[in-house]
Amino acid sequence: MRGVNNLTNWGPTTRFLVGSTGLDEAKKDIYGRYTYREDVGTVFEVDGTSFNKLPETEQHYINVKGTLINVNKLEDFKQSDKSILLNNSGEEDLKKYRYYYWFGFPCRNQPTVYMNDEPVSITTIFNEQQLEQLNKGFNSLDLTQRHYFTITKNNDSITVDTLSKILDPKKQVESIKGIDLSMIYFAFTDPSGTSSPGWPMRLFIAALLDHCPDLYNTDINIIGLRCSANGSLQKSQVYNIKIPQISETSKGSAGWVGWERNEKGAFGPKLAVMSSSMDPIKLAESSSDLNMRLMKWRLVPELDLDVMKRTKCLLLGAGTLGCHVARNLLAWGFRNITFVDNAKVSYSNPTRQVLYTHQDCLNGGQKKAEAAANSLKAILPTVNSKSIFAHIPMPGYPVGEDLMEEMYNNVKLITDAIVEHDVVFLLLDSREARWLPTVIAALHGKIVINAALGFDSYLVMRHGVGLNVAGAGGEGLRAATVPGGRLGCYFCNDVTAPGNTFAERTLDQQCTVTRPGVAAIAGALAVEMLAALLQHPLGVEAPAVYNPDNKEIDSVDDGILGSVPHSIRGFLHSYQTVLPTCAKFTQCIACSDVVLNAYKDKGTEFLLKVFESGKYLERITGLEELHISAEMNDMLAFSDDEDQGNIDNE
């Protein structure tokens, strides 16, 4: 504030000391601002708009005016007497100091005041109607008067006034006698997010005592007004402050304090490295997360941004689905992405597969996994994107002697990659290509997100993680939800083993044909499902409901991004979406105990039998007997019908 006797213009201002080179040593006006922030605590902001002639105005923010002081040499900054500068600043003007940079909030160290009791919520003092009057009165104040003001409570009526209405601004020393302090609340806009008041309160009390010495040896009520983003004042605090009798010792020892502590908790300046803010790569990294930070600050305060950065994603398939999933992962803040593919970029790919260009098709085509990883780095240089060129062995595709070593290498590459990553995306062209990664991921307890496309339909689902299959069936079917660990995998609804789906197909029939928008939709939903799962308090154990339309389902099962379905089936021709849920199948040919134990115990020997014929899986899981039983029931049913028909004819 510019002089404690000028009560009509009371408001905190700041002074900044800036150490820099090549600048004239001159003072400049600068603006800062603060607000109450429930999510991140006390924040005082200075940005590029601080040098505007007029401050930027935004609802619920309080602008404060200060001074920027430049010095040419770092030595000048180091040699300056900080205590003298702070004292001079305080005596001359209650402003603020900055730069090399070091923030200071000048405030008198005398007298020491006390809180009579713990602060109480404003809702214990004012009712809802009074709070509405208070909010309306506060918003009617001029912007320059919202730092410090008064609130008068007269029965059920609330009046918000400038300080000049209570204290005479024309007199340097004004007596407080004749004013009923029990009806008056001195108020300030409080940026603190804790039970303790923010720094403007210290300035407020110091200025009040300078202007009104009769306030010594009294109790006063002070309100720290905290206005949330929705305009609510519910978080505001009321403090009952006891001001002791002034003493001659206090007068003589009065000084100024207020230097901010640095990152180490010690009194000292902070260093702003300008190169870090000017490096385009670092600028890209910080700017790319802007949408995520805005989501957290404005809409979802509980959002954990770090979990996205830590999570390592493995994308099996770098085709149309893989490209869309990768782009959405980047947008969600994922920074560790690895592609696995054994194809090369062809001329038909760039128009549908968004990570490739015409240049990737030249000279026989670049490897897809490598081109996709490089493309991500071109979009965001700091992303940790890798590529693995590998073929995934599949059931029903026998392995000859000459390909045995290649098969071993591919299985090892796929296994090592799954073990090293946290999430596996199955984005492959065929059903059989998904079998081996499903088995390996289930064995190692990895999150699996599966996406598959039809011509105008799509499927996105998560596999169950964590619990054994035993006992999952009956309990899950009787409940309204299925725990995340007991959800079925991609193969749990099948009663036949995967085989060679490309056999007896012409080359054009082997190509995946889909409407262009299907992959983009499925890719986006796959990433959204993962994001919702990672942000859910139960993580991989997040339950999925059997009937999403059941109004009796408890919303407690939802995470901060909503519920996490087991699967999403979409039909573009009718623009419909359904959310089926199924528990693990005890005879599943991929995630059942018998399959996982067989792979764990016999390893490659087991895989070779599966690659030779998928029917082997039907035998060890009991599906073969199930088929025979079903056929026998059909025959018996047919026989009974035939006999009944003969009887009727007779």
XYZ file of C-alpha atoms in Angstrom:
650
model
C 0.000 0.000 0.000
C 1.202 3.447 -0.769
C 1.216 5.123 2.634
C -0.751 3.754 5.531
C -2.656 7.009 5.910
C -4.239 6.681 2.470
C -7.005 4.280 3.448
C -8.990 4.715 0.243
C -6.174 3.015 -1.686
C -5.233 0.292 0.720
C -3.972 -2.801 -1.037
C -0.781 -4.875 -1.033
C 1.904 -3.922 -3.512
C 5.245 -5.547 -4.194
C 8.813 -4.686 -4.979
C 11.042 -6.873 -7.114
C 14.840 -6.748 -7.328
C 16.058 -8.216 -10.598
C 19.661 -9.173 -11.316
C 20.366 -9.133 -15.044
C 22.960 -7.982 -17.571
C 22.789 -5.374 -20.267
C 19.861 -3.514 -18.713
C 19.572 0.041 -17.510
C 19.340 0.326 -13.751
C 15.854 1.733 -13.723
C 12.647 1.151 -11.844
C 9.563 -0.058 -13.657
C 6.007 -0.678 -12.602
C 4.998 -4.314 -12.470
C 1.841 -6.184 -11.491
C 1.388 -9.454 -9.650
C -1.759 -11.211 -8.529
C -3.006 -13.719 -6.021
C -6.153 -15.681 -5.269
C -7.420 -18.368 -2.954
C -6.450 -21.773 -4.406
C -7.956 -24.753 -2.614
C -6.164 -27.289 -4.810
C -2.529 -26.127 -4.815
C -2.263 -23.861 -1.770
C -1.054 -20.287 -1.609
C 0.057 -18.909 -4.981
C 1.412 -15.485 -5.941
C 1.706 -15.153 -9.706
C 3.967 -13.008 -11.856
C 3.942 -13.679 -15.598
C 4.364 -11.995 -18.967
C 1.270 -9.843 -18.472
C 2.815 -8.334 -15.329
C 4.591 -5.723 -17.461
C 1.412 -4.456 -19.127
C 0.447 -0.856 -18.489
C -2.815 -2.100 -17.041
C -3.080 -5.439 -15.217
C -5.029 -8.341 -16.637
C -8.358 -8.765 -14.866
C -9.758 -12.189 -14.052
C -12.560 -13.170 -11.736
C -11.528 -13.961 -8.148
C -7.947 -12.707 -8.736
C -6.563 -9.684 -6.887
C -3.973 -7.561 -8.725
C -1.211 -5.828 -6.784
C 1.122 -3.159 -8.064
C 4.841 -3.265 -7.446
C 8.200 -2.068 -8.655
C 10.815 -3.880 -10.711
C 14.402 -2.845 -9.921
C 17.131 -3.846 -12.368
C 20.836 -4.123 -11.516
C 23.486 -4.710 -14.135
C 25.816 -7.028 -12.245
C 25.322 -10.093 -10.125
C 27.964 -8.709 -7.750
C 25.833 -5.623 -7.184
C 22.960 -7.845 -6.190
C 25.080 -9.968 -3.855
C 26.720 -6.967 -2.205
C 23.492 -5.092 -1.568
C 22.397 -4.945 2.057
C 19.150 -6.888 2.029
C 18.003 -5.800 5.498
C 18.505 -2.109 4.700
C 16.696 -2.511 1.400
C 13.781 -4.235 3.130
C 13.631 -1.649 5.905
C 13.794 1.221 3.417
C 11.123 -0.422 1.322
C 8.880 -0.888 4.332
C 9.331 2.619 5.693
C 8.961 4.212 2.287
C 6.181 2.012 1.051
C 4.672 -1.375 1.876
C 5.845 -2.889 -1.368
C 7.638 -5.983 -2.519
C 11.130 -6.841 -3.694
C 12.481 -9.199 -6.321
C 15.205 -10.596 -8.469
C 18.068 -12.660 -8.935
C 15.410 -13.500 -7.875
C 14.213 -13.222 -4.260
C 10.694 -12.401 -3.149
C 10.153 -10.340 -0.044
C 6.855 -9.506 1.673
C 7.804 -6.577 3.963
C 5.981 -6.517 7.278
C 6.765 -5.038 10.674
C 8.081 -7.513 13.210
C 6.474 -5.551 16.047
C 4.120 -5.776 17.751
C 3.436 -9.485 18.081
C -0.286 -10.245 17.942
C -2.063 -13.430 19.022
C -5.088 -15.475 18.062
C -7.445 -15.871 21.017
C -8.865 -19.117 19.615
C -8.527 -21.374 16.629
C -9.939 -19.822 13.437
C -13.537 -20.733 12.628
C -15.378 -21.120 9.358
C -17.286 -18.115 8.119
C -20.394 -20.326 7.994
C -20.459 -20.364 11.821
C -20.745 -16.571 11.867
C -22.958 -15.831 8.862
C -25.927 -17.741 7.532
C -26.490 -18.514 3.847
C -28.505 -15.341 3.226
C -25.835 -13.197 4.870
C -23.127 -14.871 2.818
C -25.043 -13.968 -0.326
C -25.187 -10.342 0.846
C -21.464 -10.461 1.599
C -20.651 -11.880 -1.831
C -22.775 -9.263 -3.553
C -21.232 -6.447 -1.514
C -17.696 -7.673 -2.174
C -18.280 -7.847 -5.933
C -19.704 -4.313 -5.895
C -16.433 -2.913 -4.540
C -14.017 -1.269 -6.931
C -11.189 -3.627 -7.930
C -8.675 -1.463 -6.054
C -10.717 -1.758 -2.844
C -10.968 -5.545 -2.699
C -7.650 -6.083 -0.950
C -8.799 -4.703 2.417
C -12.310 -3.636 3.452
C -14.805 -3.908 6.309
C -17.884 -6.013 6.940
C -20.552 -4.766 9.332
C -23.032 -7.201 10.829
C -26.166 -5.510 12.107
C -28.707 -8.143 13.158
C -29.458 -10.071 9.954
C -28.075 -7.376 7.660
C -24.596 -7.441 6.175
C -22.866 -4.338 4.806
C -19.562 -4.316 2.923
C -17.742 -0.962 2.984
C -14.360 0.475 2.134
C -12.089 1.247 5.063
C -12.668 4.958 4.554
C -16.293 4.510 5.660
C -15.093 3.361 9.084
C -11.788 5.170 9.422
C -11.303 8.794 8.399
C -8.712 8.867 5.554
C -8.063 12.574 6.020
C -6.533 12.087 9.450
C -3.175 10.408 9.817
C -4.065 9.105 13.295
C -7.696 8.192 13.869
C -9.182 7.092 17.171
C -11.150 3.842 17.124
C -13.250 4.961 20.084
C -16.949 5.197 19.410
C -16.911 2.198 17.071
C -18.475 -1.067 18.214
C -15.770 -3.553 17.274
C -18.093 -6.485 18.013
C -20.119 -5.523 14.926
C -17.118 -4.795 12.698
C -15.103 -7.400 10.826
C -11.923 -6.209 9.156
C -11.626 -8.282 5.982
C -8.945 -9.036 3.415
C -8.711 -11.264 0.328
C -6.824 -14.302 1.577
C -4.699 -16.489 -0.777
C -3.961 -19.085 1.922
C -5.284 -22.610 1.537
C -4.571 -23.680 5.151
C -6.000 -22.751 8.545
C -3.291 -20.081 8.846
C -3.961 -16.702 7.225
C -2.015 -15.497 4.197
C 0.681 -12.797 4.219
C -1.720 -9.865 3.425
C -3.113 -10.152 6.964
C 0.236 -9.142 8.503
C 0.368 -6.076 6.295
C -3.232 -5.282 7.155
C -2.667 -5.374 10.907
C 0.536 -3.333 10.629
C -1.235 -0.639 8.628
C -4.255 -0.608 10.966
C -2.025 -0.100 13.993
C -0.045 2.648 12.298
C -3.238 4.467 11.466
C -5.206 3.664 14.616
C -3.000 3.326 17.740
C -6.166 2.947 19.835
C -6.429 -0.583 18.444
C -3.599 -1.577 20.798
C -4.828 -3.583 23.776
C -8.048 -4.598 21.998
C -9.512 -7.684 20.339
C -10.540 -7.406 16.710
C -12.220 -9.806 14.298
C -10.572 -10.350 10.928
C -12.038 -12.350 8.039
C -9.800 -14.007 5.472
C -12.091 -14.046 2.453
C -11.461 -17.073 0.233
C -13.574 -17.125 -2.898
C -13.631 -20.474 -4.707
C -13.835 -20.804 -8.496
C -17.619 -21.250 -8.310
C -18.003 -18.067 -6.251
C -18.535 -19.853 -2.929
C -17.220 -18.232 0.270
C -17.567 -21.414 2.379
C -13.786 -21.815 2.844
C -13.313 -18.339 4.338
C -11.877 -18.131 7.872
C -12.658 -15.829 10.804
C -9.820 -14.922 13.191
C -10.189 -13.280 16.619
C -6.952 -11.337 17.116
C -5.665 -10.005 20.437
C -3.420 -6.961 20.074
C -1.281 -6.353 23.178
C -0.491 -3.004 24.741
C 2.244 -1.168 22.871
C 5.501 -0.784 24.763
C 8.442 1.538 24.368
C 10.642 -1.518 23.777
C 8.457 -2.582 20.897
C 8.630 0.880 19.381
C 12.410 0.941 19.476
C 12.935 -2.578 18.153
C 10.418 -2.411 15.344
C 11.877 -3.536 12.043
C 10.830 -5.238 8.860
C 10.832 -8.927 7.980
C 9.465 -10.945 5.121
C 12.136 -12.520 2.928
C 10.909 -15.724 1.282
C 12.753 -18.984 1.883
C 14.246 -20.805 -1.094
C 13.811 -24.428 -2.161
C 16.153 -25.597 0.631
C 14.139 -23.829 3.295
C 16.863 -21.276 3.897
C 16.790 -17.526 3.430
C 18.354 -16.838 0.060
C 17.615 -15.973 -3.551
C 16.346 -18.338 -6.208
C 17.859 -18.724 -9.636
C 15.810 -18.383 -12.808
C 17.697 -20.022 -15.697
C 16.419 -18.227 -18.769
C 17.888 -20.785 -21.168
C 15.464 -23.388 -19.832
C 12.503 -21.214 -20.725
C 13.916 -20.283 -24.136
C 14.985 -23.775 -25.263
C 12.313 -24.776 -27.819
C 12.497 -28.427 -26.778
C 11.907 -27.570 -23.131
C 9.198 -25.130 -24.132
C 7.500 -27.894 -26.122
C 7.661 -30.252 -23.143
C 6.128 -27.777 -20.699
C 3.546 -26.511 -23.192
C 2.444 -29.993 -24.254
C 1.152 -30.671 -20.758
C -0.833 -27.425 -20.577
C -4.193 -29.071 -21.240
C -3.507 -31.673 -18.555
C -2.564 -29.017 -16.004
C -5.679 -27.011 -16.852
C -7.776 -30.146 -16.354
C -6.246 -30.604 -12.917
C -6.461 -26.951 -11.868
C -9.950 -26.207 -13.140
C -11.917 -29.433 -13.326
C -10.272 -32.470 -11.702
C -8.018 -31.415 -8.776
C -7.445 -35.077 -7.818
C -5.944 -35.902 -11.234
C -2.546 -37.608 -10.868
C -0.426 -36.326 -13.742
C 2.714 -38.156 -12.646
C 1.201 -41.617 -13.064
C 0.857 -40.962 -16.802
C 4.497 -39.949 -17.115
C 5.657 -43.030 -15.196
C 3.538 -45.600 -17.035
C 5.332 -47.492 -19.805
C 3.091 -48.450 -22.724
C 3.784 -51.235 -25.208
C 1.864 -51.006 -28.483
C 1.678 -54.330 -30.300
C 0.832 -53.188 -33.791
C 1.878 -49.920 -35.448
C -0.915 -49.780 -38.016
C -4.013 -47.594 -38.081
C -4.970 -48.432 -34.502
C -1.421 -48.138 -33.201
C -0.967 -44.675 -34.706
C -4.191 -43.328 -33.223
C -3.494 -44.840 -29.807
C 0.010 -43.335 -29.752
C -1.233 -39.835 -30.552
C -3.853 -40.018 -27.806
C -1.279 -41.311 -25.333
C 0.861 -38.251 -26.041
C -2.098 -35.957 -25.442
C -2.780 -37.641 -22.086
C 0.797 -37.069 -20.937
C 2.256 -40.547 -21.461
C 5.954 -40.256 -22.247
C 7.164 -43.876 -22.521
C 5.843 -45.599 -25.658
C 7.266 -48.617 -27.502
C 6.018 -49.975 -30.837
C 6.222 -53.619 -31.937
C 5.591 -54.468 -35.591
C 7.210 -56.467 -38.385
C 5.738 -54.633 -41.397
C 6.988 -51.746 -43.489
C 5.210 -48.544 -44.474
C 3.436 -48.895 -47.812
C 1.988 -46.219 -50.088
C -1.541 -46.977 -48.881
C -0.707 -46.295 -45.234
C -0.128 -42.526 -44.751
C -3.709 -41.457 -45.470
C -5.056 -43.714 -42.692
C -2.106 -44.190 -40.362
C -1.441 -40.737 -38.978
C 2.190 -41.180 -37.919
C 3.476 -41.831 -41.450
C 4.209 -39.621 -44.457
C 5.009 -40.258 -48.095
C 8.729 -40.150 -47.299
C 8.348 -43.236 -45.103
C 7.118 -45.229 -48.114
C 10.148 -44.616 -50.343
C 12.921 -47.121 -51.025
C 10.844 -50.123 -50.127
C 9.290 -48.533 -47.076
C 10.689 -47.846 -43.627
C 9.976 -50.278 -40.801
C 6.659 -49.246 -39.269
C 7.731 -49.506 -35.639
C 10.836 -47.425 -36.301
C 8.988 -44.821 -38.373
C 6.253 -44.498 -35.733
C 8.776 -44.024 -32.927
C 10.640 -41.368 -34.927
C 7.378 -39.632 -35.765
C 6.494 -39.323 -32.075
C 9.890 -37.737 -31.400
C 9.289 -35.290 -34.238
C 6.022 -34.317 -32.551
C 7.491 -34.139 -29.026
C 11.298 -34.459 -28.867
C 11.346 -35.381 -25.177
C 9.148 -38.469 -25.536
C 10.862 -41.798 -24.861
C 9.683 -43.690 -27.934
C 11.280 -46.963 -29.022
C 10.745 -49.592 -31.696
C 10.999 -53.372 -31.833
C 10.967 -55.190 -35.147
C 9.445 -58.580 -34.341
C 6.934 -61.124 -35.585
C 4.410 -62.578 -33.124
C 4.136 -66.399 -33.426
C 0.508 -67.539 -33.617
C -1.615 -70.665 -32.994
C -2.278 -72.644 -36.152
C 0.952 -71.459 -37.827
C 3.422 -74.372 -37.582
C 7.093 -73.467 -37.179
C 9.519 -75.278 -39.478
C 13.076 -76.193 -38.547
C 14.532 -73.351 -40.584
C 12.375 -70.793 -38.681
C 12.889 -72.267 -35.218
C 15.662 -69.863 -34.180
C 13.687 -66.875 -35.455
C 10.670 -68.069 -33.443
C 12.766 -68.315 -30.260
C 14.116 -64.806 -30.803
C 10.646 -63.366 -31.455
C 9.148 -64.998 -28.357
C 12.018 -63.645 -26.252
C 11.651 -60.145 -27.707
C 7.897 -60.109 -27.058
C 8.272 -61.547 -23.550
C 11.035 -59.128 -22.518
C 9.076 -56.165 -23.891
C 5.893 -57.128 -21.986
C 7.850 -57.644 -18.760
C 9.531 -54.226 -19.073
C 6.272 -52.321 -19.661
C 3.266 -51.606 -17.462
C 0.515 -51.632 -20.097
C 0.126 -53.741 -23.231
C -2.096 -52.559 -26.075
C -3.239 -55.322 -28.424
C -3.739 -53.525 -31.745
C -3.147 -56.390 -34.157
C -4.796 -57.480 -37.393
C -5.987 -60.958 -36.423
C -7.478 -62.872 -33.529
C -4.649 -65.411 -33.414
C -1.953 -62.702 -33.187
C -3.434 -61.611 -29.836
C -3.144 -65.012 -28.165
C 0.565 -65.145 -27.201
C 0.711 -61.556 -25.826
C -2.486 -62.241 -23.853
C -0.931 -65.328 -22.240
C 2.384 -63.614 -21.432
C 0.709 -60.488 -20.064
C -1.647 -62.550 -17.890
C 1.273 -64.571 -16.534
C 3.133 -61.390 -15.524
C 0.089 -59.468 -14.266
C 0.190 -56.642 -16.819
C -2.641 -54.314 -17.770
C -3.963 -55.248 -21.221
C -6.103 -52.953 -23.359
C -7.474 -54.678 -26.446
C -8.877 -52.964 -29.529
C -10.272 -54.721 -32.599
C -12.027 -53.402 -35.705
C -14.730 -54.589 -38.059
C -15.935 -52.819 -41.177
C -18.184 -50.442 -39.238
C -17.849 -51.811 -35.701
C -15.210 -51.894 -33.014
C -14.386 -53.522 -29.688
C -12.319 -51.961 -26.883
C -11.816 -53.928 -23.680
C -9.542 -54.407 -20.691
C -8.380 -57.792 -19.472
C -8.680 -58.862 -15.862
C -5.494 -58.521 -13.834
C -4.440 -59.786 -10.463
C -6.707 -62.607 -9.283
C -6.775 -66.290 -10.203
C -9.674 -67.663 -12.181
C -10.734 -70.056 -9.423
C -14.072 -69.088 -7.918
C -14.608 -66.160 -10.255
C -17.632 -67.506 -12.063
C -20.515 -67.915 -9.652
C -19.746 -65.011 -7.336
C -19.209 -62.610 -10.210
C -22.426 -63.571 -11.965
C -24.520 -63.057 -8.842
C -23.069 -59.617 -8.101
C -23.924 -56.320 -9.744
C -20.277 -55.719 -10.606
C -17.192 -57.769 -11.456
C -13.898 -56.863 -9.722
C -11.204 -55.780 -12.133
C -9.039 -58.807 -11.421
C -11.843 -61.200 -12.376
C -12.792 -59.684 -15.712
C -12.536 -61.889 -18.769
C -9.939 -61.519 -21.498
C -10.430 -61.244 -25.266
C -10.731 -65.038 -25.567
C -13.007 -65.721 -22.552
C -16.175 -65.616 -24.660
C -14.774 -68.091 -27.191
C -15.337 -71.820 -27.145
C -12.933 -72.483 -30.010
C -9.192 -72.011 -30.225
C -7.721 -69.404 -32.584
C -6.392 -70.669 -35.879
C -5.046 -69.470 -39.213
C -7.710 -66.985 -40.298
C -5.722 -66.044 -43.410
C -5.736 -69.548 -44.850
C -7.581 -69.854 -48.155
C -7.967 -66.075 -48.386
C -6.868 -64.070 -51.378
C -4.475 -61.117 -50.866
C -7.277 -58.551 -51.044
C -9.323 -60.540 -48.534
C -6.429 -60.494 -46.080
C -6.453 -56.679 -45.933
C -8.369 -55.081 -43.069
C -11.253 -53.026 -44.490
C -12.892 -50.518 -42.148
C -14.675 -47.209 -42.346
C -12.022 -44.490 -41.834
C -13.466 -43.185 -38.588
C -13.659 -46.528 -36.787
C -9.950 -46.733 -35.895
C -9.857 -43.166 -34.604
C -12.850 -43.816 -32.344
C -11.520 -47.129 -31.035
C -8.011 -45.749 -30.533
C -9.315 -42.805 -28.527
C -11.564 -45.012 -26.368
C -8.700 -47.416 -25.669
C -6.571 -44.602 -24.245
C -9.490 -43.065 -22.346
C -10.164 -46.465 -20.765
C -6.535 -46.709 -19.643
C -6.562 -43.152 -18.274
C -9.742 -43.820 -16.287
C -8.262 -47.083 -14.972
C -4.997 -45.470 -13.822
C -6.884 -42.638 -12.105
C -9.319 -44.982 -10.343
C -8.604 -45.403 -6.595
C -8.709 -49.207 -7.019
C -6.468 -49.176 -10.091
C -6.561 -52.466 -11.981
C -9.125 -53.762 -9.495
C -11.651 -51.114 -10.608
C -14.960 -53.004 -10.934
C -17.113 -53.142 -14.060
C -20.904 -53.234 -13.822
C -23.020 -55.842 -15.560
C -25.791 -53.355 -16.305
C -24.697 -49.705 -16.592
C -28.369 -48.625 -16.697
C -29.053 -50.123 -13.275
C -29.861 -47.111 -11.100
C -29.173 -49.097 -7.950
C -25.468 -49.350 -8.739
C -23.465 -47.396 -6.151
C -21.539 -44.504 -7.686
C -18.743 -45.249 -5.192
C -17.426 -47.665 -7.828
C -16.662 -44.677 -10.077
C -13.242 -43.086 -10.277
C -12.453 -39.404 -10.750
C -12.940 -39.856 -14.511
C -16.107 -41.892 -14.111
C -16.735 -45.613 -14.273
C -14.402 -47.972 -16.115
C -16.322 -50.468 -18.289
C -15.066 -53.932 -19.098
C -15.654 -53.559 -22.821
C -17.073 -51.093 -25.312
C -18.719 -52.353 -28.489
C -19.634 -49.719 -31.026
C -21.635 -49.941 -34.247
C -21.084 -47.066 -36.611
C -23.914 -47.969 -38.975
C -26.438 -47.338 -36.165
C -24.222 -45.055 -34.030
C -24.853 -47.237 -30.996
C -22.580 -48.288 -28.166
C -23.044 -51.098 -25.645
C -20.948 -51.985 -22.596
C -20.881 -55.784 -22.119
C -19.233 -57.255 -19.024
C -18.149 -60.860 -18.501
C -16.206 -62.660 -15.793
C -13.224 -64.895 -16.480
C -13.993 -68.235 -18.098
C -12.407 -71.157 -16.229
C -11.761 -72.918 -19.538
C -10.408 -69.894 -21.406
C -7.783 -70.840 -23.985
C -5.624 -67.825 -23.005
C -5.973 -66.687 -19.366
C -7.165 -69.846 -17.574
C -4.968 -71.427 -14.911
C -4.409 -74.582 -16.952
C -3.000 -72.621 -19.910
C -0.849 -70.310 -17.782
C 0.554 -73.204 -15.765
C 1.268 -75.215 -18.919
C 3.178 -72.290 -20.421
C 5.012 -71.604 -17.164
C 6.026 -75.251 -16.715
C 6.787 -76.323 -20.302
C 7.627 -73.045 -22.024
C 8.570 -73.398 -25.681
C 7.506 -77.050 -25.802
C 3.968 -75.963 -24.967
C 4.065 -73.119 -27.489
C 5.209 -75.382 -30.321
C 2.213 -77.651 -29.781
C -0.106 -74.636 -29.878
C 1.562 -73.248 -32.997
C 1.192 -76.635 -34.659
C -2.570 -76.646 -34.027
C -4.865 -74.473 -31.936
C -6.925 -77.611 -31.229
C -4.304 -78.479 -28.588
C -5.674 -75.637 -26.467
C -9.180 -77.073 -26.746
C -7.945 -80.411 -25.440
C -6.069 -79.162 -22.357
C -8.803 -76.706 -21.323
C -11.650 -79.193 -21.733
C -13.337 -77.318 -24.569
C -13.074 -80.416 -26.757
C -15.205 -82.383 -24.269
C -17.581 -79.452 -24.081
C -18.042 -79.587 -27.854
C -18.677 -83.337 -27.792
C -21.167 -82.888 -24.955
C -22.973 -80.152 -26.860
C -23.121 -82.250 -30.021
C -24.472 -85.222 -28.044
C -27.185 -83.052 -26.507
C -28.166 -81.856 -29.963
C -28.372 -85.453 -31.209
C -30.489 -86.525 -28.219
C -32.784 -83.559 -28.649
C -33.185 -84.377 -32.337
C -33.922 -88.047 -31.509
C -36.552 -87.099 -28.934
C -38.275 -84.817 -31.410
C -38.258 -87.523 -34.039
C -39.754 -90.083 -31.662
C -42.401 -87.670 -30.556
C -43.284 -86.991 -34.152
C -43.780 -90.740 -34.833
C -46.051 -91.012 -31.837
C -48.138 -88.129 -32.990
C -48.415 -89.615 -36.464
C -49.604 -92.883 -35.043
